[in-house]
Short mmCIF file of C-alpha atoms and ligand atoms in Angstrom, two decimals:
data_model
loop_
_atom_site.label_atom_id
_atom_site.label_comp_id
_atom_site.label_asym_id
_atom_site.label_seq_id
_atom_site.Cartn_x
_atom_site.Cartn_y
_atom_site.Cartn_z
CA MET A 40 96.52 43.49 94.72
CA ALA A 41 93.85 45.46 92.15
CA VAL A 42 95.17 46.57 89.28
CA ASP A 43 94.19 50.14 88.79
CA TYR A 44 94.90 51.73 85.28
CA ASN A 45 93.83 55.12 86.30
CA LEU A 46 92.79 56.00 82.85
CA GLU A 47 89.58 58.19 83.39
CA GLY A 48 89.17 61.07 81.67
CA GLN A 49 91.55 60.31 78.98
CA THR A 50 91.00 60.14 75.42
CA ALA A 51 91.55 57.69 72.52
CA VAL A 52 90.98 57.59 68.77
CA ILE A 53 90.83 53.83 67.73
CA THR A 54 90.89 53.33 63.70
CA GLY A 55 89.03 50.56 61.96
CA SER A 56 86.90 49.98 65.28
CA THR A 57 83.33 48.89 63.97
CA SER A 58 84.42 45.50 63.81
CA GLY A 59 86.52 42.77 65.48
CA ILE A 60 89.84 43.74 67.49
CA GLY A 61 89.45 47.34 67.36
CA GLN A 62 85.37 47.30 68.17
CA ALA A 63 86.90 45.09 71.39
CA MET A 64 89.69 47.70 72.33
CA ALA A 65 87.49 50.80 72.00
CA ALA A 66 84.98 49.11 74.34
CA ALA A 67 87.99 48.03 76.64
CA LEU A 68 89.05 51.50 76.82
CA ALA A 69 85.60 52.82 77.50
CA GLU A 70 85.06 50.81 80.37
CA GLN A 71 88.01 52.48 81.82
CA GLY A 72 86.21 55.66 81.51
CA VAL A 73 88.65 56.85 78.44
CA ASN A 74 86.33 59.07 75.94
CA VAL A 75 86.58 57.53 72.61
CA VAL A 76 86.50 58.49 68.82
CA LEU A 77 84.91 55.13 67.17
CA ASN A 78 86.10 54.68 63.29
CA GLY A 79 85.63 52.27 60.33
CA PHE A 80 83.26 50.99 57.86
CA GLY A 81 79.77 49.34 58.25
CA ASP A 82 75.87 49.85 58.10
CA PRO A 83 75.34 53.58 59.71
CA ALA A 84 72.56 52.36 61.67
CA LYS A 85 74.23 49.60 63.09
CA ILE A 86 77.41 51.84 63.79
CA GLU A 87 75.13 54.21 65.58
CA ALA A 88 73.25 51.81 67.86
CA TYR A 89 76.67 50.27 68.72
CA ARG A 90 78.06 53.59 69.49
CA LEU A 91 75.35 54.68 71.93
CA ALA A 92 75.28 51.02 73.78
CA MET A 93 78.88 51.50 74.30
CA GLN A 94 78.09 55.01 75.86
CA LYS A 95 75.29 53.86 77.68
CA SER A 96 77.13 50.77 79.29
CA THR A 97 80.01 52.88 80.14
CA ASN A 98 81.01 56.36 81.72
CA ALA A 99 82.85 57.28 78.81
CA ARG A 100 81.89 59.82 76.02
CA VAL A 101 81.58 57.59 72.43
CA LEU A 102 82.05 59.31 69.15
CA TYR A 103 82.58 58.25 65.82
CA HIS A 104 84.11 59.56 62.79
CA GLY A 105 83.96 57.75 59.12
CA ALA A 106 87.50 58.70 57.88
CA ASP A 107 88.72 56.48 55.49
CA MET A 108 92.03 55.37 56.11
CA THR A 109 93.22 55.50 52.52
CA LYS A 110 92.86 58.78 52.46
CA PRO A 111 95.45 60.98 54.33
CA GLY A 112 93.03 64.51 54.70
CA GLU A 113 90.36 62.36 56.23
CA ILE A 114 92.94 60.91 58.81
CA ALA A 115 93.92 64.32 59.43
CA ASP A 116 90.66 65.40 60.06
CA LEU A 117 89.62 62.28 62.27
CA ILE A 118 92.54 63.38 64.92
CA ALA A 119 91.60 66.99 64.67
CA TYR A 120 87.95 66.12 65.40
CA ALA A 121 88.77 63.99 68.87
CA GLN A 122 91.04 66.68 69.77
CA ALA A 123 88.26 69.59 68.80
CA GLU A 124 85.55 67.18 70.58
CA LEU A 125 87.46 65.92 73.46
CA GLY A 126 90.26 68.62 74.18
CA ARG A 127 93.14 66.20 74.19
CA LEU A 128 94.23 63.36 72.65
CA ASP A 129 96.29 60.51 75.02
CA ILE A 130 96.08 57.34 73.25
CA LEU A 131 95.93 56.46 69.46
CA VAL A 132 95.27 53.04 68.35
CA ASN A 133 96.22 52.21 64.66
CA ASN A 134 94.35 49.13 64.04
CA ALA A 135 92.32 49.28 60.89
CA GLY A 136 93.22 46.56 58.44
CA ILE A 137 92.21 44.23 55.28
CA GLN A 138 94.00 41.12 54.03
CA HIS A 139 94.40 39.90 50.62
CA VAL A 140 95.74 36.49 49.77
CA SER A 141 97.26 35.87 46.37
CA PRO A 142 100.98 34.74 44.75
CA VAL A 143 102.72 37.72 44.35
CA GLU A 144 102.75 37.14 40.22
CA SER A 145 99.06 37.50 40.10
CA PHE A 146 98.73 39.93 43.08
CA PRO A 147 96.42 42.57 41.84
CA ASP A 148 97.87 46.13 41.59
CA ASP A 149 95.26 47.92 43.17
CA ARG A 150 94.84 45.30 46.00
CA TRP A 151 98.35 46.18 46.70
CA ASP A 152 97.96 49.64 46.75
CA THR A 153 95.19 49.37 49.00
CA LEU A 154 96.23 47.17 51.34
CA ILE A 155 99.39 49.33 51.95
CA ALA A 156 97.70 52.40 52.45
CA ILE A 157 95.31 51.19 54.91
CA ASN A 158 97.39 48.71 56.75
CA LEU A 159 100.76 50.75 56.91
CA SER A 160 100.46 54.23 55.13
CA SER A 161 97.48 55.21 57.36
CA VAL A 162 99.43 54.46 60.71
CA PHE A 163 102.05 57.38 59.21
CA HIS A 164 99.16 59.47 58.45
CA ALA A 165 97.37 59.25 61.77
CA THR A 166 100.62 59.00 64.18
CA LYS A 167 102.25 62.37 62.15
CA ALA A 168 98.59 64.07 62.85
CA ALA A 169 98.50 63.00 67.01
CA ILE A 170 102.42 63.47 67.74
CA PRO A 171 102.02 67.07 68.23
CA LEU A 172 99.22 67.09 70.25
CA MET A 173 100.78 64.38 72.63
CA LYS A 174 104.36 66.05 72.64
CA ALA A 175 102.29 69.39 73.94
CA GLN A 176 100.59 67.38 76.49
CA GLY A 177 104.26 65.94 77.56
CA ARG A 178 102.37 62.29 77.67
CA GLY A 179 100.55 59.94 74.60
CA ARG A 180 100.61 56.53 73.95
CA ILE A 181 100.39 55.13 70.34
CA VAL A 182 99.69 51.54 70.00
CA ASN A 183 99.85 49.69 66.84
CA ILE A 184 97.89 46.43 66.20
CA ALA A 185 100.70 44.80 63.91
CA SER A 186 100.39 41.05 63.34
CA ALA A 187 102.72 37.76 64.12
CA HIS A 188 103.13 38.65 60.54
CA GLY A 189 104.81 41.69 61.24
CA LEU A 190 107.94 39.37 62.54
CA VAL A 191 107.65 36.64 60.45
CA ALA A 192 106.17 35.23 57.04
CA SER A 193 103.35 33.14 55.31
CA PRO A 194 103.37 32.64 51.59
CA PHE A 195 100.33 34.33 49.70
CA LYS A 196 100.35 37.47 52.13
CA GLY A 197 102.99 39.28 50.22
CA ALA A 198 101.23 42.92 50.73
CA TYR A 199 100.18 41.74 54.53
CA VAL A 200 103.55 40.84 55.43
CA ALA A 201 105.36 43.78 53.75
CA ALA A 202 102.61 46.26 55.59
CA LYS A 203 102.83 44.66 58.78
CA PHE A 204 106.90 44.51 59.01
CA GLY A 205 106.84 48.02 57.64
CA VAL A 206 104.56 48.90 60.98
CA VAL A 207 106.88 47.24 63.32
CA GLY A 208 109.99 49.07 61.86
CA PHE A 209 107.69 52.27 62.08
CA THR A 210 106.96 51.82 65.60
CA LYS A 211 110.38 51.74 66.58
CA ALA A 212 111.63 54.71 64.34
CA CYS A 213 108.55 56.74 66.34
CA ALA A 214 109.82 55.24 69.99
CA LEU A 215 113.14 56.43 69.40
CA GLU A 216 112.19 59.83 68.04
CA LEU A 217 109.73 60.51 70.98
CA ALA A 218 111.95 58.84 73.43
CA ARG A 219 112.22 62.35 75.90
CA SER A 220 108.89 63.42 75.21
CA GLY A 221 106.62 61.24 77.24
CA VAL A 222 105.12 59.58 74.36
CA THR A 223 105.84 55.91 74.13
CA ALA A 224 105.25 53.92 70.68
CA ASN A 225 104.71 50.05 70.57
CA ALA A 226 103.20 47.39 68.27
CA ILE A 227 101.16 44.58 69.39
CA CYS A 228 101.71 41.55 67.33
CA PRO A 229 98.60 39.11 67.49
CA GLY A 230 98.28 35.63 66.30
CA TYR A 231 94.82 34.34 65.14
CA VAL A 232 92.05 36.15 66.85
CA LYS A 233 88.26 34.44 66.32
CA THR A 234 87.08 37.72 64.59
CA PRO A 235 84.01 37.94 62.22
CA LEU A 236 86.78 37.90 59.42
CA VAL A 237 88.26 34.67 60.74
CA GLU A 238 84.53 33.38 61.47
CA ALA A 239 83.69 33.68 57.84
CA GLN A 240 87.30 31.81 56.65
CA ILE A 241 86.46 28.76 58.92
CA VAL A 242 83.05 28.46 57.24
CA ASP A 243 84.47 28.97 53.77
CA GLN A 244 87.52 26.75 54.12
CA ALA A 245 85.07 23.71 55.56
CA LYS A 246 82.95 23.98 52.64
CA ALA A 247 85.90 24.44 50.34
CA ARG A 248 87.97 21.44 51.66
CA GLY A 249 85.03 19.28 52.77
CA ILE A 250 86.24 19.00 56.10
CA ALA A 251 84.67 19.77 59.80
CA PRO A 252 85.16 23.22 61.11
CA GLU A 253 87.07 21.85 63.75
CA ARG A 254 89.78 20.35 61.60
CA VAL A 255 89.77 23.59 59.72
CA ILE A 256 90.86 25.56 62.93
CA GLU A 257 93.43 23.19 64.28
CA GLU A 258 94.84 21.88 60.84
CA VAL A 259 94.37 24.95 58.45
CA ILE A 260 93.66 28.58 60.25
CA LEU A 261 95.50 27.43 63.41
CA ALA A 262 98.23 25.44 61.69
CA ALA A 263 101.12 28.09 62.71
CA GLN A 264 99.87 28.47 66.21
CA PRO A 265 101.39 25.69 68.30
CA ASN A 266 98.89 26.15 71.51
CA LYS A 267 96.23 25.67 68.67
CA THR A 268 94.24 28.36 70.66
CA PHE A 269 92.56 31.73 69.35
CA VAL A 270 94.01 34.66 71.12
CA GLU A 271 91.12 36.38 73.10
CA TYR A 272 90.13 39.98 72.92
CA SER A 273 90.36 40.19 76.95
CA GLN A 274 94.01 39.03 76.27
CA LEU A 275 94.67 42.00 73.98
CA ALA A 276 93.20 44.17 76.00
CA GLY A 277 95.02 43.29 79.28
CA MET A 278 98.42 44.11 76.77
CA LEU A 279 96.59 47.19 75.44
CA LEU A 280 95.90 48.86 79.08
CA TYR A 281 99.15 47.74 80.40
CA LEU A 282 100.48 49.66 77.69
CA VAL A 283 98.58 53.08 77.80
CA SER A 284 99.01 53.16 81.57
CA ASP A 285 101.76 54.46 83.45
CA MET A 286 102.63 50.88 83.74
CA GLY A 287 103.95 50.99 80.28
CA ALA A 288 105.76 54.27 80.41
CA SER A 289 108.94 52.53 79.81
CA THR A 290 107.97 50.09 77.71
CA THR A 291 108.71 51.58 73.98
CA GLY A 292 109.52 50.41 70.63
CA ALA A 293 108.80 47.01 71.49
CA ALA A 294 106.88 44.77 69.20
CA LEU A 295 105.11 42.81 71.83
CA SER A 296 103.86 39.33 70.70
CA ILE A 297 100.75 37.51 72.03
CA ASP A 298 100.15 34.12 69.41
CA GLY A 299 100.55 31.03 71.13
CA GLY A 300 104.15 30.75 70.60
CA TRP A 301 103.71 31.15 66.78
CA THR A 302 107.01 33.20 66.23
CA ALA A 303 109.00 31.37 68.70
CA ALA A 304 109.36 28.55 66.23
P1 LIG B 546 87.97 43.51 60.80
O1 LIG B 546 87.59 43.29 59.44
O2 LIG B 546 87.01 42.87 61.88
O3 LIG B 546 88.02 45.19 61.48
C1 LIG B 546 88.70 45.97 60.33
C2 LIG B 546 88.19 47.02 60.53
O4 LIG B 546 88.84 47.89 60.04
C3 LIG B 546 86.72 47.57 60.41
O5 LIG B 546 86.38 48.38 61.42
C4 LIG B 546 86.42 48.42 59.07
O6 LIG B 546 85.68 48.83 58.55
C5 LIG B 546 88.18 48.91 59.35
N1 LIG B 546 88.37 49.26 57.75
C6 LIG B 546 88.88 48.64 56.58
N2 LIG B 546 89.15 49.38 55.57
C7 LIG B 546 89.13 50.24 56.15
C8 LIG B 546 89.29 51.76 55.82
N3 LIG B 546 89.95 52.23 54.53
N4 LIG B 546 89.03 52.95 56.35
C9 LIG B 546 88.53 52.88 57.74
N5 LIG B 546 88.31 51.67 58.37
C10 LIG B 546 88.58 50.51 57.68
O7 LIG B 546 89.50 42.94 61.20
P2 LIG B 546 90.21 42.70 62.79
O8 LIG B 546 90.43 41.25 62.51
O9 LIG B 546 89.49 43.07 64.01
O10 LIG B 546 91.79 43.46 62.44
C11 LIG B 546 92.16 44.35 63.10
C12 LIG B 546 93.37 44.53 62.98
O11 LIG B 546 94.01 43.57 63.53
C13 LIG B 546 94.13 44.54 61.52
O12 LIG B 546 94.89 45.39 61.49
C14 LIG B 546 94.52 43.21 61.35
O13 LIG B 546 95.61 42.95 60.43
C15 LIG B 546 95.17 42.96 62.92
N6 LIG B 546 95.27 41.34 63.41
C16 LIG B 546 94.29 40.26 63.17
C17 LIG B 546 94.36 39.49 63.11
C18 LIG B 546 93.52 38.31 63.26
O14 LIG B 546 93.59 37.03 63.35
N7 LIG B 546 92.10 38.58 63.22
C19 LIG B 546 95.44 38.72 63.80
C20 LIG B 546 96.56 39.68 63.79
C21 LIG B 546 96.48 41.16 63.64
#
């Protein structure tokens, strides 16, 4: 049976979509004919080239808005821009995120504040702006890219773990509030995905430890991931497309693991 996600003509905002998971999720939606607003930092020329290439290779309109996810006013502008340019907002993917690794006692205060702002508070601000639009439409899909670290902790990632547990809790509260409105809210909790960020970590760790990249992957990066295999973008896209389609209508308030068994332990 061929699966038809039936998303043609819908609209989406994907925060932090100039790189890694967000960029891949934006491409997956655009390939289904969803008109998308990209967001995130990076070289303006590269972002524009990518935006044009995505638009050319799909049936979708692809726009870009440079809102800084630490700034509530800019986040509200991003959602208003999507509504003004595309006429409606069907899908919000809260994906922007950063990492900082440090013991709690020496965790820099400003890194804590920035990480919480991007990884947690931006999810609140974007969702707050999107809900009235989605409620008025009688349908909407909020998908928060949390992490396995939204379900279990690791040392030295206190801010990240706090933010991602927060995202999972906030997702559940939204799902309950929105349960009768046609709007769903879910969190995707990936294990390690080989994004540019993780690729750089492999190179750095191999140098620092004087071991081969393959050993870094298995013994350091994927130490907690029982299948010792990175999560693929296509696997995340499959989960996202399910959630945002009509097939996902009864799935709300879920924290869906896609982590090679990490959180089973
Ligand atoms: P990435 O660094 O490749 O991409 C992060 C994106 O966020 C970029 O587009 C960046 O420009 C944007 N961004 C950062 N700060 C911003 C700000 N202030 N305002 C607007 N945009 C900003 O990272 P990634 O690995 O693709 O991670 C994406 C999400 O997935 C994050 O929330 C991350 O926590 C989560 N995640 C990643 C992994 C993994 O293994 N890579 C695993 C689980 C969860």
